[in-house]
mmCIF file of C-alpha atoms in Angstrom:
data_model
loop_
_atom_site.group_PDB
_atom_site.id
_atom_site.type_symbol
_atom_site.label_atom_id
_atom_site.label_comp_id
_atom_site.label_asym_id
_atom_site.label_seq_id
_atom_site.Cartn_x
_atom_site.Cartn_y
_atom_site.Cartn_z
ATOM 1 C CA UNK A 401 39.400 -53.978 -3.973
ATOM 2 C CA UNK A 402 41.565 -50.912 -3.388
ATOM 3 C CA UNK A 403 39.122 -49.083 -1.153
ATOM 4 C CA UNK A 404 38.129 -45.470 -1.537
ATOM 5 C CA UNK A 405 40.974 -43.574 -3.161
ATOM 6 C CA UNK A 406 41.397 -39.872 -2.618
ATOM 7 C CA UNK A 407 44.030 -37.694 -4.205
ATOM 8 C CA UNK A 408 46.009 -35.752 -3.613
ATOM 9 C CA UNK A 409 46.676 -36.552 0.056
ATOM 10 C CA UNK A 410 47.965 -33.064 0.642
ATOM 11 C CA UNK A 411 47.214 -29.950 -1.387
ATOM 12 C CA UNK A 412 48.615 -26.473 -0.898
ATOM 13 C CA UNK A 413 46.980 -23.554 -2.659
ATOM 14 C CA UNK A 414 47.472 -19.824 -2.524
ATOM 15 C CA UNK A 415 44.493 -17.651 -1.773
ATOM 16 C CA UNK A 416 42.440 -17.142 -4.919
ATOM 17 C CA UNK A 417 43.525 -20.357 -6.630
ATOM 18 C CA UNK A 418 41.322 -23.314 -7.407
ATOM 19 C CA UNK A 419 41.449 -26.631 -5.567
ATOM 20 C CA UNK A 420 40.320 -29.904 -7.144
ATOM 21 C CA UNK A 421 39.892 -32.916 -4.913
ATOM 22 C CA UNK A 422 39.332 -36.340 -6.421
ATOM 23 C CA UNK A 423 37.603 -39.397 -5.044
ATOM 24 C CA UNK A 424 37.373 -42.817 -6.657
ATOM 25 C CA UNK A 425 34.747 -44.907 -4.861
ATOM 26 C CA UNK A 426 35.033 -48.578 -4.164
ATOM 27 C CA UNK A 427 34.097 -50.844 -7.020
ATOM 28 C CA UNK A 428 30.366 -51.387 -7.070
ATOM 29 C CA UNK A 429 29.591 -48.361 -4.900
ATOM 30 C CA UNK A 430 27.254 -45.863 -6.521
ATOM 31 C CA UNK A 431 26.791 -43.504 -3.561
ATOM 32 C CA UNK A 432 29.474 -40.885 -2.853
ATOM 33 C CA UNK A 433 29.580 -38.469 0.059
ATOM 34 C CA UNK A 434 31.913 -35.567 0.826
ATOM 35 C CA UNK A 435 32.573 -34.402 4.368
ATOM 36 C CA UNK A 436 34.765 -31.616 5.704
ATOM 37 C CA UNK A 437 36.690 -31.747 8.961
ATOM 38 C CA UNK A 438 38.035 -28.527 10.364
ATOM 39 C CA UNK A 439 40.941 -28.754 12.814
ATOM 40 C CA UNK A 440 39.856 -30.224 16.139
ATOM 41 C CA UNK A 441 36.260 -30.523 14.941
ATOM 42 C CA UNK A 442 33.925 -33.242 13.791
ATOM 43 C CA UNK A 443 32.846 -34.135 10.302
ATOM 44 C CA UNK A 444 30.358 -31.921 8.556
ATOM 45 C CA UNK A 445 28.334 -33.263 5.670
ATOM 46 C CA UNK A 446 28.785 -31.384 2.427
ATOM 47 C CA UNK A 447 27.220 -33.244 -0.477
ATOM 48 C CA UNK A 448 25.797 -36.608 -1.510
ATOM 49 C CA UNK A 449 26.008 -37.747 -5.107
ATOM 50 C CA UNK A 450 25.088 -40.685 -7.227
ATOM 51 C CA UNK A 451 26.285 -41.183 -10.758
ATOM 52 C CA UNK A 452 25.677 -37.958 -12.685
ATOM 53 C CA UNK A 453 23.297 -36.660 -10.017
ATOM 54 C CA UNK A 454 23.571 -34.463 -6.956
ATOM 55 C CA UNK A 455 21.158 -35.912 -4.425
ATOM 56 C CA UNK A 456 21.725 -33.627 -1.454
ATOM 57 C CA UNK A 457 23.974 -30.575 -1.373
ATOM 58 C CA UNK A 458 22.536 -29.038 1.755
ATOM 59 C CA UNK A 459 25.968 -28.865 3.408
ATOM 60 C CA UNK A 460 27.754 -27.137 0.571
ATOM 61 C CA UNK A 461 28.594 -23.440 0.858
ATOM 62 C CA UNK A 462 26.483 -21.526 -1.617
ATOM 63 C CA UNK A 463 29.421 -19.996 -3.436
ATOM 64 C CA UNK A 464 32.754 -21.268 -4.754
ATOM 65 C CA UNK A 465 32.082 -24.942 -3.988
ATOM 66 C CA UNK A 466 30.813 -27.497 -6.483
ATOM 67 C CA UNK A 467 30.826 -31.261 -6.806
ATOM 68 C CA UNK A 468 30.260 -33.775 -9.540
ATOM 69 C CA UNK A 469 30.244 -37.515 -10.012
ATOM 70 C CA UNK A 470 30.362 -38.171 -13.743
ATOM 71 C CA UNK A 471 29.356 -41.345 -15.473
ATOM 72 C CA UNK A 472 33.009 -42.174 -16.004
ATOM 73 C CA UNK A 473 35.808 -41.220 -13.674
ATOM 74 C CA UNK A 474 36.128 -40.054 -10.105
ATOM 75 C CA UNK A 475 33.973 -37.686 -8.121
ATOM 76 C CA UNK A 476 35.419 -34.170 -8.004
ATOM 77 C CA UNK A 477 35.024 -31.574 -5.282
ATOM 78 C CA UNK A 478 35.999 -28.199 -6.659
ATOM 79 C CA UNK A 479 36.713 -25.110 -4.635
ATOM 80 C CA UNK A 480 37.189 -21.895 -6.552
ATOM 81 C CA UNK A 481 39.042 -18.836 -5.270
ATOM 82 C CA UNK A 482 40.127 -20.559 -2.085
ATOM 83 C CA UNK A 483 40.395 -18.618 1.166
ATOM 84 C CA UNK A 484 42.256 -19.476 4.364
ATOM 85 C CA UNK A 485 39.022 -20.658 5.972
ATOM 86 C CA UNK A 486 38.826 -23.454 3.397
ATOM 87 C CA UNK A 487 41.860 -25.113 4.998
ATOM 88 C CA UNK A 488 40.589 -28.431 6.287
ATOM 89 C CA UNK A 489 40.616 -32.162 5.719
ATOM 90 C CA UNK A 490 38.119 -33.256 3.100
ATOM 91 C CA UNK A 491 36.921 -36.824 3.280
ATOM 92 C CA UNK A 492 35.081 -38.818 0.705
ATOM 93 C CA UNK A 493 33.045 -41.911 1.508
ATOM 94 C CA UNK A 494 31.333 -44.362 -0.763
ATOM 95 C CA UNK A 495 28.564 -46.835 -0.152
ATOM 96 C CA UNK A 496 26.711 -49.559 -2.050
ATOM 97 C CA UNK A 497 23.487 -49.030 -0.146
ATOM 98 C CA UNK A 498 23.402 -45.538 1.288
ATOM 99 C CA UNK A 499 24.650 -46.219 4.804
ATOM 100 C CA UNK A 500 27.498 -48.763 4.737
ATOM 101 C CA UNK A 501 30.156 -46.103 4.353
ATOM 102 C CA UNK A 502 33.795 -46.693 3.536
ATOM 103 C CA UNK A 503 35.962 -43.627 3.937
ATOM 104 C CA UNK A 504 39.018 -42.557 2.030
ATOM 105 C CA UNK A 505 42.137 -41.264 3.760
ATOM 106 C CA UNK A 506 41.222 -37.687 2.990
ATOM 107 C CA UNK A 507 42.771 -34.690 1.280
ATOM 108 C CA UNK A 508 44.325 -32.108 3.554
ATOM 109 C CA UNK A 509 43.967 -28.714 1.968
ATOM 110 C CA UNK A 510 46.148 -25.867 3.175
ATOM 111 C CA UNK A 511 45.537 -22.383 1.865
ATOM 112 C CA UNK A 512 48.484 -20.028 2.240
ATOM 113 C CA UNK B 209 16.074 -33.444 12.386
ATOM 114 C CA UNK B 210 18.414 -36.236 13.298
ATOM 115 C CA UNK B 211 21.346 -35.514 15.559
ATOM 116 C CA UNK B 212 23.895 -37.233 17.697
ATOM 117 C CA UNK B 213 25.758 -35.892 20.703
ATOM 118 C CA UNK B 214 29.025 -36.924 22.265
ATOM 119 C CA UNK B 215 29.094 -35.130 25.608
ATOM 120 C CA UNK B 216 32.781 -35.648 26.343
ATOM 121 C CA UNK B 217 35.483 -33.945 24.314
ATOM 122 C CA UNK B 218 38.144 -36.187 25.829
ATOM 123 C CA UNK B 219 38.307 -39.371 27.840
ATOM 124 C CA UNK B 220 41.441 -40.380 29.715
ATOM 125 C CA UNK B 221 41.885 -43.934 30.901
ATOM 126 C CA UNK B 222 44.758 -46.066 32.146
ATOM 127 C CA UNK B 223 45.808 -49.032 30.063
ATOM 128 C CA UNK B 224 43.975 -52.155 31.141
ATOM 129 C CA UNK B 225 41.011 -50.259 32.551
ATOM 130 C CA UNK B 226 37.546 -50.264 31.006
ATOM 131 C CA UNK B 227 36.858 -47.638 28.370
ATOM 132 C CA UNK B 228 33.477 -46.015 27.737
ATOM 133 C CA UNK B 229 32.735 -43.362 25.130
ATOM 134 C CA UNK B 230 29.272 -41.864 25.391
ATOM 135 C CA UNK B 231 26.821 -41.123 22.604
ATOM 136 C CA UNK B 232 23.187 -40.065 22.625
ATOM 137 C CA UNK B 233 20.994 -39.644 19.604
ATOM 138 C CA UNK B 234 17.854 -37.911 18.521
ATOM 139 C CA UNK B 235 15.978 -39.300 15.551
ATOM 140 C CA UNK B 236 12.415 -40.171 14.791
ATOM 141 C CA UNK B 237 11.735 -43.781 13.997
ATOM 142 C CA UNK B 238 14.252 -46.577 14.277
ATOM 143 C CA UNK B 239 17.839 -45.369 14.229
ATOM 144 C CA UNK B 240 20.769 -46.877 12.449
ATOM 145 C CA UNK B 241 23.766 -46.122 14.675
ATOM 146 C CA UNK B 242 27.469 -46.343 13.961
ATOM 147 C CA UNK B 243 30.847 -45.904 15.596
ATOM 148 C CA UNK B 244 33.965 -44.916 13.697
ATOM 149 C CA UNK B 245 37.555 -44.394 14.840
ATOM 150 C CA UNK B 246 40.062 -41.960 13.372
ATOM 151 C CA UNK B 247 43.787 -42.285 13.943
ATOM 152 C CA UNK B 248 46.040 -39.235 13.383
ATOM 153 C CA UNK B 249 46.180 -38.104 9.747
ATOM 154 C CA UNK B 250 43.999 -40.985 8.650
ATOM 155 C CA UNK B 251 40.447 -41.469 7.439
ATOM 156 C CA UNK B 252 37.643 -42.935 9.485
ATOM 157 C CA UNK B 253 37.533 -46.648 10.103
ATOM 158 C CA UNK B 254 34.292 -48.463 10.773
ATOM 159 C CA UNK B 255 34.038 -50.112 14.203
ATOM 160 C CA UNK B 256 30.467 -51.352 14.516
ATOM 161 C CA UNK B 257 26.843 -50.616 13.783
ATOM 162 C CA UNK B 258 23.389 -51.189 15.196
ATOM 163 C CA UNK B 259 20.562 -51.725 12.735
ATOM 164 C CA UNK B 260 18.230 -54.081 14.527
ATOM 165 C CA UNK B 261 18.370 -57.123 16.761
ATOM 166 C CA UNK B 262 20.442 -57.570 19.900
ATOM 167 C CA UNK B 263 21.052 -54.405 21.839
ATOM 168 C CA UNK B 264 24.670 -55.373 22.458
ATOM 169 C CA UNK B 265 26.694 -55.079 19.289
ATOM 170 C CA UNK B 266 30.215 -56.422 18.971
ATOM 171 C CA UNK B 267 32.681 -54.813 16.599
ATOM 172 C CA UNK B 268 36.295 -54.575 15.581
ATOM 173 C CA UNK B 269 39.331 -54.477 17.898
ATOM 174 C CA UNK B 270 37.395 -55.758 20.915
ATOM 175 C CA UNK B 271 34.921 -52.882 20.995
ATOM 176 C CA UNK B 272 31.229 -53.252 21.676
ATOM 177 C CA UNK B 273 28.311 -50.877 22.019
ATOM 178 C CA UNK B 274 24.991 -51.077 23.776
ATOM 179 C CA UNK B 275 21.859 -49.678 22.204
ATOM 180 C CA UNK B 276 19.483 -48.311 24.840
ATOM 181 C CA UNK B 277 16.227 -47.135 23.337
ATOM 182 C CA UNK B 278 14.754 -45.701 26.530
ATOM 183 C CA UNK B 279 17.825 -43.575 27.145
ATOM 184 C CA UNK B 280 18.440 -42.934 23.412
ATOM 185 C CA UNK B 281 22.058 -43.883 23.916
ATOM 186 C CA UNK B 282 24.640 -45.939 22.065
ATOM 187 C CA UNK B 283 27.739 -45.952 24.270
ATOM 188 C CA UNK B 284 30.954 -47.513 23.002
ATOM 189 C CA UNK B 285 32.806 -49.799 25.401
ATOM 190 C CA UNK B 286 35.943 -51.832 25.666
ATOM 191 C CA UNK B 287 36.635 -53.969 28.744
ATOM 192 C CA UNK B 288 40.397 -53.409 28.762
ATOM 193 C CA UNK B 289 41.864 -50.427 26.944
ATOM 194 C CA UNK B 290 45.173 -50.472 25.086
ATOM 195 C CA UNK B 291 47.544 -47.581 24.459
ATOM 196 C CA UNK B 292 46.938 -48.177 20.749
ATOM 197 C CA UNK B 293 43.237 -47.355 21.268
ATOM 198 C CA UNK B 294 44.208 -43.698 21.656
ATOM 199 C CA UNK B 295 42.376 -41.985 18.808
ATOM 200 C CA UNK B 296 39.364 -39.872 17.912
ATOM 201 C CA UNK B 297 36.023 -41.670 18.081
ATOM 202 C CA UNK B 298 32.880 -40.628 16.242
ATOM 203 C CA UNK B 299 29.327 -41.721 16.774
ATOM 204 C CA UNK B 300 26.968 -41.358 13.808
ATOM 205 C CA UNK B 301 23.289 -41.816 13.052
ATOM 206 C CA UNK B 302 21.732 -42.636 9.709
ATOM 207 C CA UNK B 303 18.236 -41.815 8.678
ATOM 208 C CA UNK B 304 16.888 -43.231 5.458
ATOM 209 C CA UNK B 305 14.916 -40.121 4.596
ATOM 210 C CA UNK B 306 18.089 -38.071 4.530
ATOM 211 C CA UNK B 307 20.183 -40.903 3.179
ATOM 212 C CA UNK B 308 23.326 -39.717 4.900
ATOM 213 C CA UNK B 309 25.244 -40.158 8.116
ATOM 214 C CA UNK B 310 25.228 -37.378 10.684
ATOM 215 C CA UNK B 311 28.259 -37.394 12.977
ATOM 216 C CA UNK B 312 28.779 -36.340 16.536
ATOM 217 C CA UNK B 313 31.546 -33.930 17.391
ATOM 218 C CA UNK B 314 33.963 -36.682 18.308
ATOM 219 C CA UNK B 315 35.607 -37.798 21.539
ATOM 220 C CA UNK B 316 39.355 -37.969 21.880
ATOM 221 C CA UNK B 317 40.475 -41.031 23.829
ATOM 222 C CA UNK B 318 43.845 -41.038 25.519
ATOM 223 C CA UNK B 319 45.006 -44.317 27.014
ATOM 224 C CA UNK B 320 48.000 -43.917 29.267
ATOM 225 C CA UNK B 321 50.445 -46.745 29.952
#
């Protein structure tokens, strides 16, 4: 089992571009979570998804951010029209049961 | 609302000395509590969890944590710290109604040789 796979590891975008972050959960895990970690800060919950459904998006900014977890393929966190404040590490976690999380290595987004 | 607090931003300890990282929680009902460790430029690695049962929980890399219901605490401990334990440590609480983990702000541990 390859664990939770996130790609890319590092992503550089210019202001105004779109960023797409991918997360492939562990085999057999149907729960996917996205967290954001700003420099020198803790992890902030963004969104919780199960296959084809958004369960809780209470941590997502109201604009420019969206997430999906399609029936086939990885979960995608999409950030449109990125701004410098979006620069952060974005972590995905998956779980078979809702609380036994396994984290990916993260995507470090830098907006220039 | 559930929450977890880590009162210390940083803990410094000499190698070989005991290490304690503090965590207190606030949640209604029975908490599920977790500790994770993050090494530089890496994701979070699971250390241990408390769901039910013995208040003293043993985890990976020689770490343990003690659940104290009266003090609403779940402090992480290691009897003899190693330089390689230097990392960022996160306490987290899970509540079934929210179905997600809520993390503390993290405590940076620096173990000096």
